[in-house]
Amino acid sequence: MPYVHKLYEVDYKSGAIKRKNKTCPKCGSFMAFHQKPVARWHCGRCGYVEYAPK
Ligand SMILES: [Zn+2]
């Protein structure tokens, strides 16, 4: 899936994948995307979690 690299930025230190255009609805900070244990976005600033569809 080469196209994924355009949408996501992988942080190899934490293992998180950051989606550039995803922001937190609570504080407006960028959210990190985690695939495990379940696909979800997590805001490192306020702790908000949004589970990905599917
Ligand atoms: Zn937040």
mmCIF file with all atom_site columns, N, CA and C and ligand atoms in Angstrom:
data_model
loop_
_atom_site.group_PDB
_atom_site.id
_atom_site.type_symbol
_atom_site.label_atom_id
_atom_site.label_alt_id
_atom_site.label_comp_id
_atom_site.label_asym_id
_atom_site.label_entity_id
_atom_site.label_seq_id
_atom_site.pdbx_PDB_ins_code
_atom_site.Cartn_x
_atom_site.Cartn_y
_atom_site.Cartn_z
_atom_site.occupancy
_atom_site.B_iso_or_equiv
_atom_site.pdbx_formal_charge
_atom_site.auth_seq_id
_atom_site.auth_comp_id
_atom_site.auth_asym_id
_atom_site.auth_atom_id
_atom_site.pdbx_PDB_model_num
ATOM   1   N  N  . MET A 1 1  ? 0.837   -1.203 0.000  1.00 0.00 ? 1  MET A N  1
ATOM   2   C  CA . MET A 1 1  ? 0.000   0.000  0.000  1.00 0.00 ? 1  MET A CA 1
ATOM   3   C  C  . MET A 1 1  ? 0.869   1.250  0.000  1.00 0.00 ? 1  MET A C  1
ATOM   4   N  N  . PRO A 1 2  ? 1.528   1.549  -1.095 1.00 0.00 ? 2  PRO A N  1
ATOM   5   C  CA . PRO A 1 2  ? 2.447   2.702  -1.161 1.00 0.00 ? 2  PRO A CA 1
ATOM   6   C  C  . PRO A 1 2  ? 1.761   4.025  -0.889 1.00 0.00 ? 2  PRO A C  1
ATOM   7   N  N  . TYR A 1 3  ? 0.500   4.140  -1.238 1.00 0.00 ? 3  TYR A N  1
ATOM   8   C  CA . TYR A 1 3  ? -0.195  5.416  -1.082 1.00 0.00 ? 3  TYR A CA 1
ATOM   9   C  C  . TYR A 1 3  ? -0.335  5.839  0.376  1.00 0.00 ? 3  TYR A C  1
ATOM   10  N  N  . VAL A 1 4  ? -0.238  4.866  1.268  1.00 0.00 ? 4  VAL A N  1
ATOM   11  C  CA . VAL A 1 4  ? -0.394  5.152  2.697  1.00 0.00 ? 4  VAL A CA 1
ATOM   12  C  C  . VAL A 1 4  ? 0.646   6.151  3.174  1.00 0.00 ? 4  VAL A C  1
ATOM   13  N  N  . HIS A 1 5  ? 1.800   6.107  2.558  1.00 0.00 ? 5  HIS A N  1
ATOM   14  C  CA . HIS A 1 5  ? 2.874   6.990  2.990  1.00 0.00 ? 5  HIS A CA 1
ATOM   15  C  C  . HIS A 1 5  ? 2.562   8.462  2.758  1.00 0.00 ? 5  HIS A C  1
ATOM   16  N  N  . LYS A 1 6  ? 1.600   8.689  1.882  1.00 0.00 ? 6  LYS A N  1
ATOM   17  C  CA . LYS A 1 6  ? 1.220   10.080 1.636  1.00 0.00 ? 6  LYS A CA 1
ATOM   18  C  C  . LYS A 1 6  ? 0.264   10.580 2.712  1.00 0.00 ? 6  LYS A C  1
ATOM   19  N  N  . LEU A 1 7  ? -0.458  9.643  3.303  1.00 0.00 ? 7  LEU A N  1
ATOM   20  C  CA . LEU A 1 7  ? -1.485  10.031 4.263  1.00 0.00 ? 7  LEU A CA 1
ATOM   21  C  C  . LEU A 1 7  ? -0.998  9.931  5.704  1.00 0.00 ? 7  LEU A C  1
ATOM   22  N  N  . TYR A 1 8  ? 0.011   9.114  5.908  1.00 0.00 ? 8  TYR A N  1
ATOM   23  C  CA . TYR A 1 8  ? 0.448   8.869  7.273  1.00 0.00 ? 8  TYR A CA 1
ATOM   24  C  C  . TYR A 1 8  ? 1.929   9.152  7.437  1.00 0.00 ? 8  TYR A C  1
ATOM   25  N  N  . GLU A 1 9  ? 2.259   9.557  8.617  1.00 0.00 ? 9  GLU A N  1
ATOM   26  C  CA . GLU A 1 9  ? 3.663   9.771  8.943  1.00 0.00 ? 9  GLU A CA 1
ATOM   27  C  C  . GLU A 1 9  ? 4.001   8.868  10.120 1.00 0.00 ? 9  GLU A C  1
ATOM   28  N  N  . VAL A 1 10 ? 4.898   7.926  9.903  1.00 0.00 ? 10 VAL A N  1
ATOM   29  C  CA . VAL A 1 10 ? 5.195   6.944  10.936 1.00 0.00 ? 10 VAL A CA 1
ATOM   30  C  C  . VAL A 1 10 ? 6.250   7.464  11.908 1.00 0.00 ? 10 VAL A C  1
ATOM   31  N  N  . ASP A 1 11 ? 5.924   7.345  13.168 1.00 0.00 ? 11 ASP A N  1
ATOM   32  C  CA . ASP A 1 11 ? 6.890   7.692  14.201 1.00 0.00 ? 11 ASP A CA 1
ATOM   33  C  C  . ASP A 1 11 ? 7.512   6.395  14.706 1.00 0.00 ? 11 ASP A C  1
ATOM   34  N  N  . TYR A 1 12 ? 8.695   6.111  14.256 1.00 0.00 ? 12 TYR A N  1
ATOM   35  C  CA . TYR A 1 12 ? 9.319   4.830  14.571 1.00 0.00 ? 12 TYR A CA 1
ATOM   36  C  C  . TYR A 1 12 ? 9.723   4.696  16.038 1.00 0.00 ? 12 TYR A C  1
ATOM   37  N  N  . LYS A 1 13 ? 9.897   5.813  16.697 1.00 0.00 ? 13 LYS A N  1
ATOM   38  C  CA . LYS A 1 13 ? 10.281  5.754  18.109 1.00 0.00 ? 13 LYS A CA 1
ATOM   39  C  C  . LYS A 1 13 ? 9.161   5.204  18.983 1.00 0.00 ? 13 LYS A C  1
ATOM   40  N  N  . SER A 1 14 ? 7.938   5.670  18.724 1.00 0.00 ? 14 SER A N  1
ATOM   41  C  CA . SER A 1 14 ? 6.802   5.239  19.543 1.00 0.00 ? 14 SER A CA 1
ATOM   42  C  C  . SER A 1 14 ? 5.964   4.182  18.848 1.00 0.00 ? 14 SER A C  1
ATOM   43  N  N  . GLY A 1 15 ? 6.217   3.988  17.543 1.00 0.00 ? 15 GLY A N  1
ATOM   44  C  CA . GLY A 1 15 ? 5.443   3.015  16.807 1.00 0.00 ? 15 GLY A CA 1
ATOM   45  C  C  . GLY A 1 15 ? 4.098   3.546  16.357 1.00 0.00 ? 15 GLY A C  1
ATOM   46  N  N  . ALA A 1 16 ? 3.880   4.816  16.590 1.00 0.00 ? 16 ALA A N  1
ATOM   47  C  CA . ALA A 1 16 ? 2.609   5.416  16.218 1.00 0.00 ? 16 ALA A CA 1
ATOM   48  C  C  . ALA A 1 16 ? 2.641   5.928  14.789 1.00 0.00 ? 16 ALA A C  1
ATOM   49  N  N  . ILE A 1 17 ? 1.483   5.944  14.187 1.00 0.00 ? 17 ILE A N  1
ATOM   50  C  CA . ILE A 1 17 ? 1.370   6.487  12.845 1.00 0.00 ? 17 ILE A CA 1
ATOM   51  C  C  . ILE A 1 17 ? 0.530   7.756  12.914 1.00 0.00 ? 17 ILE A C  1
ATOM   52  N  N  . LYS A 1 18 ? 1.127   8.850  12.512 1.00 0.00 ? 18 LYS A N  1
ATOM   53  C  CA . LYS A 1 18 ? 0.427   10.120 12.600 1.00 0.00 ? 18 LYS A CA 1
ATOM   54  C  C  . LYS A 1 18 ? -0.236  10.464 11.271 1.00 0.00 ? 18 LYS A C  1
ATOM   55  N  N  . ARG A 1 19 ? -1.521  10.697 11.348 1.00 0.00 ? 19 ARG A N  1
ATOM   56  C  CA . ARG A 1 19 ? -2.234  11.127 10.158 1.00 0.00 ? 19 ARG A CA 1
ATOM   57  C  C  . ARG A 1 19 ? -2.286  12.644 10.180 1.00 0.00 ? 19 ARG A C  1
ATOM   58  N  N  . LYS A 1 20 ? -1.716  13.251 9.184  1.00 0.00 ? 20 LYS A N  1
ATOM   59  C  CA . LYS A 1 20 ? -1.476  14.690 9.200  1.00 0.00 ? 20 LYS A CA 1
ATOM   60  C  C  . LYS A 1 20 ? -2.735  15.551 9.272  1.00 0.00 ? 20 LYS A C  1
ATOM   61  N  N  . ASN A 1 21 ? -3.809  15.047 8.690  1.00 0.00 ? 21 ASN A N  1
ATOM   62  C  CA . ASN A 1 21 ? -4.997  15.901 8.633  1.00 0.00 ? 21 ASN A CA 1
ATOM   63  C  C  . ASN A 1 21 ? -6.039  15.551 9.689  1.00 0.00 ? 21 ASN A C  1
ATOM   64  N  N  . LYS A 1 22 ? -5.607  14.805 10.716 1.00 0.00 ? 22 LYS A N  1
ATOM   65  C  CA . LYS A 1 22 ? -6.540  14.456 11.771 1.00 0.00 ? 22 LYS A CA 1
ATOM   66  C  C  . LYS A 1 22 ? -6.231  15.280 13.006 1.00 0.00 ? 22 LYS A C  1
ATOM   67  N  N  . THR A 1 23 ? -7.219  16.038 13.447 1.00 0.00 ? 23 THR A N  1
ATOM   68  C  CA . THR A 1 23 ? -7.007  16.858 14.632 1.00 0.00 ? 23 THR A CA 1
ATOM   69  C  C  . THR A 1 23 ? -8.022  16.515 15.711 1.00 0.00 ? 23 THR A C  1
ATOM   70  N  N  . CYS A 1 24 ? -7.668  16.784 16.918 1.00 0.00 ? 24 CYS A N  1
ATOM   71  C  CA . CYS A 1 24 ? -8.524  16.490 18.058 1.00 0.00 ? 24 CYS A CA 1
ATOM   72  C  C  . CYS A 1 24 ? -9.710  17.461 18.115 1.00 0.00 ? 24 CYS A C  1
ATOM   73  N  N  . PRO A 1 25 ? -10.923 16.925 18.240 1.00 0.00 ? 25 PRO A N  1
ATOM   74  C  CA . PRO A 1 25 ? -12.113 17.778 18.317 1.00 0.00 ? 25 PRO A CA 1
ATOM   75  C  C  . PRO A 1 25 ? -12.230 18.527 19.636 1.00 0.00 ? 25 PRO A C  1
ATOM   76  N  N  . LYS A 1 26 ? -11.465 18.111 20.616 1.00 0.00 ? 26 LYS A N  1
ATOM   77  C  CA . LYS A 1 26 ? -11.548 18.742 21.925 1.00 0.00 ? 26 LYS A CA 1
ATOM   78  C  C  . LYS A 1 26 ? -10.553 19.873 22.100 1.00 0.00 ? 26 LYS A C  1
ATOM   79  N  N  . CYS A 1 27 ? -9.316  19.645 21.664 1.00 0.00 ? 27 CYS A N  1
ATOM   80  C  CA . CYS A 1 27 ? -8.288  20.652 21.895 1.00 0.00 ? 27 CYS A CA 1
ATOM   81  C  C  . CYS A 1 27 ? -7.624  21.144 20.607 1.00 0.00 ? 27 CYS A C  1
ATOM   82  N  N  . GLY A 1 28 ? -7.936  20.476 19.462 1.00 0.00 ? 28 GLY A N  1
ATOM   83  C  CA . GLY A 1 28 ? -7.417  20.949 18.189 1.00 0.00 ? 28 GLY A CA 1
ATOM   84  C  C  . GLY A 1 28 ? -5.996  20.498 17.881 1.00 0.00 ? 28 GLY A C  1
ATOM   85  N  N  . SER A 1 29 ? -5.413  19.688 18.765 1.00 0.00 ? 29 SER A N  1
ATOM   86  C  CA . SER A 1 29 ? -4.064  19.205 18.543 1.00 0.00 ? 29 SER A CA 1
ATOM   87  C  C  . SER A 1 29 ? -4.076  18.046 17.557 1.00 0.00 ? 29 SER A C  1
ATOM   88  N  N  . PHE A 1 30 ? -2.967  17.812 16.882 1.00 0.00 ? 30 PHE A N  1
ATOM   89  C  CA . PHE A 1 30 ? -2.891  16.671 15.980 1.00 0.00 ? 30 PHE A CA 1
ATOM   90  C  C  . PHE A 1 30 ? -2.929  15.371 16.768 1.00 0.00 ? 30 PHE A C  1
ATOM   91  N  N  . MET A 1 31 ? -3.577  14.369 16.172 1.00 0.00 ? 31 MET A N  1
ATOM   92  C  CA . MET A 1 31 ? -3.741  13.099 16.862 1.00 0.00 ? 31 MET A CA 1
ATOM   93  C  C  . MET A 1 31 ? -2.853  12.030 16.237 1.00 0.00 ? 31 MET A C  1
ATOM   94  N  N  . ALA A 1 32 ? -2.409  11.094 17.060 1.00 0.00 ? 32 ALA A N  1
ATOM   95  C  CA . ALA A 1 32 ? -1.587  9.984  16.592 1.00 0.00 ? 32 ALA A CA 1
ATOM   96  C  C  . ALA A 1 32 ? -2.473  8.783  16.305 1.00 0.00 ? 32 ALA A C  1
ATOM   97  N  N  . PHE A 1 33 ? -2.183  8.079  15.225 1.00 0.00 ? 33 PHE A N  1
ATOM   98  C  CA . PHE A 1 33 ? -2.967  6.905  14.872 1.00 0.00 ? 33 PHE A CA 1
ATOM   99  C  C  . PHE A 1 33 ? -2.239  5.643  15.321 1.00 0.00 ? 33 PHE A C  1
ATOM   100 N  N  . HIS A 1 34 ? -2.954  4.819  16.068 1.00 0.00 ? 34 HIS A N  1
ATOM   101 C  CA . HIS A 1 34 ? -2.392  3.557  16.537 1.00 0.00 ? 34 HIS A CA 1
ATOM   102 C  C  . HIS A 1 34 ? -3.202  2.414  15.957 1.00 0.00 ? 34 HIS A C  1
ATOM   103 N  N  . GLN A 1 35 ? -2.534  1.385  15.478 1.00 0.00 ? 35 GLN A N  1
ATOM   104 C  CA . GLN A 1 35 ? -3.239  0.241  14.891 1.00 0.00 ? 35 GLN A CA 1
ATOM   105 C  C  . GLN A 1 35 ? -3.451  -0.884 15.894 1.00 0.00 ? 35 GLN A C  1
ATOM   106 N  N  . LYS A 1 36 ? -2.648  -0.904 16.948 1.00 0.00 ? 36 LYS A N  1
ATOM   107 C  CA . LYS A 1 36 ? -2.777  -1.967 17.927 1.00 0.00 ? 36 LYS A CA 1
ATOM   108 C  C  . LYS A 1 36 ? -2.961  -1.399 19.318 1.00 0.00 ? 36 LYS A C  1
ATOM   109 N  N  . PRO A 1 37 ? -3.765  -2.050 20.171 1.00 0.00 ? 37 PRO A N  1
ATOM   110 C  CA . PRO A 1 37 ? -4.495  -3.300 19.900 1.00 0.00 ? 37 PRO A CA 1
ATOM   111 C  C  . PRO A 1 37 ? -5.692  -3.111 18.985 1.00 0.00 ? 37 PRO A C  1
ATOM   112 N  N  . VAL A 1 38 ? -6.199  -1.900 18.898 1.00 0.00 ? 38 VAL A N  1
ATOM   113 C  CA . VAL A 1 38 ? -7.286  -1.619 17.962 1.00 0.00 ? 38 VAL A CA 1
ATOM   114 C  C  . VAL A 1 38 ? -6.998  -0.316 17.235 1.00 0.00 ? 38 VAL A C  1
ATOM   115 N  N  . ALA A 1 39 ? -7.496  -0.186 16.028 1.00 0.00 ? 39 ALA A N  1
ATOM   116 C  CA . ALA A 1 39 ? -7.267  1.023  15.240 1.00 0.00 ? 39 ALA A CA 1
ATOM   117 C  C  . ALA A 1 39 ? -7.985  2.205  15.868 1.00 0.00 ? 39 ALA A C  1
ATOM   118 N  N  . ARG A 1 40 ? -7.202  3.229  16.161 1.00 0.00 ? 40 ARG A N  1
ATOM   119 C  CA . ARG A 1 40 ? -7.799  4.383  16.827 1.00 0.00 ? 40 ARG A CA 1
ATOM   120 C  C  . ARG A 1 40 ? -6.877  5.594  16.704 1.00 0.00 ? 40 ARG A C  1
ATOM   121 N  N  . TRP A 1 41 ? -7.471  6.758  16.863 1.00 0.00 ? 41 TRP A N  1
ATOM   122 C  CA . TRP A 1 41 ? -6.666  7.967  16.966 1.00 0.00 ? 41 TRP A CA 1
ATOM   123 C  C  . TRP A 1 41 ? -6.592  8.359  18.421 1.00 0.00 ? 41 TRP A C  1
ATOM   124 N  N  . HIS A 1 42 ? -5.441  8.803  18.834 1.00 0.00 ? 42 HIS A N  1
ATOM   125 C  CA . HIS A 1 42 ? -5.264  9.198  20.223 1.00 0.00 ? 42 HIS A CA 1
ATOM   126 C  C  . HIS A 1 42 ? -4.608  10.566 20.305 1.00 0.00 ? 42 HIS A C  1
ATOM   127 N  N  . CYS A 1 43 ? -5.213  11.428 21.094 1.00 0.00 ? 43 CYS A N  1
ATOM   128 C  CA . CYS A 1 43 ? -4.639  12.750 21.300 1.00 0.00 ? 43 CYS A CA 1
ATOM   129 C  C  . CYS A 1 43 ? -3.680  12.703 22.483 1.00 0.00 ? 43 CYS A C  1
ATOM   130 N  N  . GLY A 1 44 ? -2.427  12.989 22.213 1.00 0.00 ? 44 GLY A N  1
ATOM   131 C  CA . GLY A 1 44 ? -1.431  12.944 23.276 1.00 0.00 ? 44 GLY A CA 1
ATOM   132 C  C  . GLY A 1 44 ? -1.498  14.144 24.199 1.00 0.00 ? 44 GLY A C  1
ATOM   133 N  N  . ARG A 1 45 ? -2.258  15.143 23.796 1.00 0.00 ? 45 ARG A N  1
ATOM   134 C  CA . ARG A 1 45 ? -2.339  16.372 24.585 1.00 0.00 ? 45 ARG A CA 1
ATOM   135 C  C  . ARG A 1 45 ? -3.406  16.286 25.675 1.00 0.00 ? 45 ARG A C  1
ATOM   136 N  N  . CYS A 1 46 ? -4.620  15.838 25.278 1.00 0.00 ? 46 CYS A N  1
ATOM   137 C  CA . CYS A 1 46 ? -5.703  15.796 26.258 1.00 0.00 ? 46 CYS A CA 1
ATOM   138 C  C  . CYS A 1 46 ? -6.190  14.373 26.535 1.00 0.00 ? 46 CYS A C  1
ATOM   139 N  N  . GLY A 1 47 ? -5.689  13.408 25.754 1.00 0.00 ? 47 GLY A N  1
ATOM   140 C  CA . GLY A 1 47 ? -6.054  12.028 26.021 1.00 0.00 ? 47 GLY A CA 1
ATOM   141 C  C  . GLY A 1 47 ? -7.317  11.558 25.317 1.00 0.00 ? 47 GLY A C  1
ATOM   142 N  N  . TYR A 1 48 ? -7.865  12.381 24.444 1.00 0.00 ? 48 TYR A N  1
ATOM   143 C  CA . TYR A 1 48 ? -9.063  12.006 23.713 1.00 0.00 ? 48 TYR A CA 1
ATOM   144 C  C  . TYR A 1 48 ? -8.763  10.844 22.763 1.00 0.00 ? 48 TYR A C  1
ATOM   145 N  N  . VAL A 1 49 ? -9.676  9.872  22.711 1.00 0.00 ? 49 VAL A N  1
ATOM   146 C  CA . VAL A 1 49 ? -9.504  8.722  21.827 1.00 0.00 ? 49 VAL A CA 1
ATOM   147 C  C  . VAL A 1 49 ? -10.699 8.606  20.895 1.00 0.00 ? 49 VAL A C  1
ATOM   148 N  N  . GLU A 1 50 ? -10.413 8.431  19.615 1.00 0.00 ? 50 GLU A N  1
ATOM   149 C  CA . GLU A 1 50 ? -11.482 8.224  18.640 1.00 0.00 ? 50 GLU A CA 1
ATOM   150 C  C  . GLU A 1 50 ? -11.186 6.937  17.887 1.00 0.00 ? 50 GLU A C  1
ATOM   151 N  N  . TYR A 1 51 ? -12.101 5.983  17.971 1.00 0.00 ? 51 TYR A N  1
ATOM   152 C  CA . TYR A 1 51 ? -11.872 4.702  17.319 1.00 0.00 ? 51 TYR A CA 1
ATOM   153 C  C  . TYR A 1 51 ? -12.169 4.793  15.831 1.00 0.00 ? 51 TYR A C  1
ATOM   154 N  N  . ALA A 1 52 ? -11.306 4.189  15.042 1.00 0.00 ? 52 ALA A N  1
ATOM   155 C  CA . ALA A 1 52 ? -11.469 4.220  13.592 1.00 0.00 ? 52 ALA A CA 1
ATOM   156 C  C  . ALA A 1 52 ? -12.594 3.295  13.170 1.00 0.00 ? 52 ALA A C  1
ATOM   157 N  N  . PRO A 1 53 ? -13.368 3.693  12.170 1.00 0.00 ? 53 PRO A N  1
ATOM   158 C  CA . PRO A 1 53 ? -14.429 2.824  11.659 1.00 0.00 ? 53 PRO A CA 1
ATOM   159 C  C  . PRO A 1 53 ? -13.857 1.572  11.032 1.00 0.00 ? 53 PRO A C  1
ATOM   160 N  N  . LYS A 1 54 ? -14.561 0.473  11.173 1.00 0.00 ? 54 LYS A N  1
ATOM   161 C  CA . LYS A 1 54 ? -14.138 -0.833 10.667 1.00 0.00 ? 54 LYS A CA 1
ATOM   162 C  C  . LYS A 1 54 ? -13.061 -1.437 11.522 1.00 0.00 ? 54 LYS A C  1
HETATM 163 ZN ZN . ZN  B 2 .  ? -6.956  16.683 22.441 1.00 0.00 ? 1  ZN  B ZN 1
#
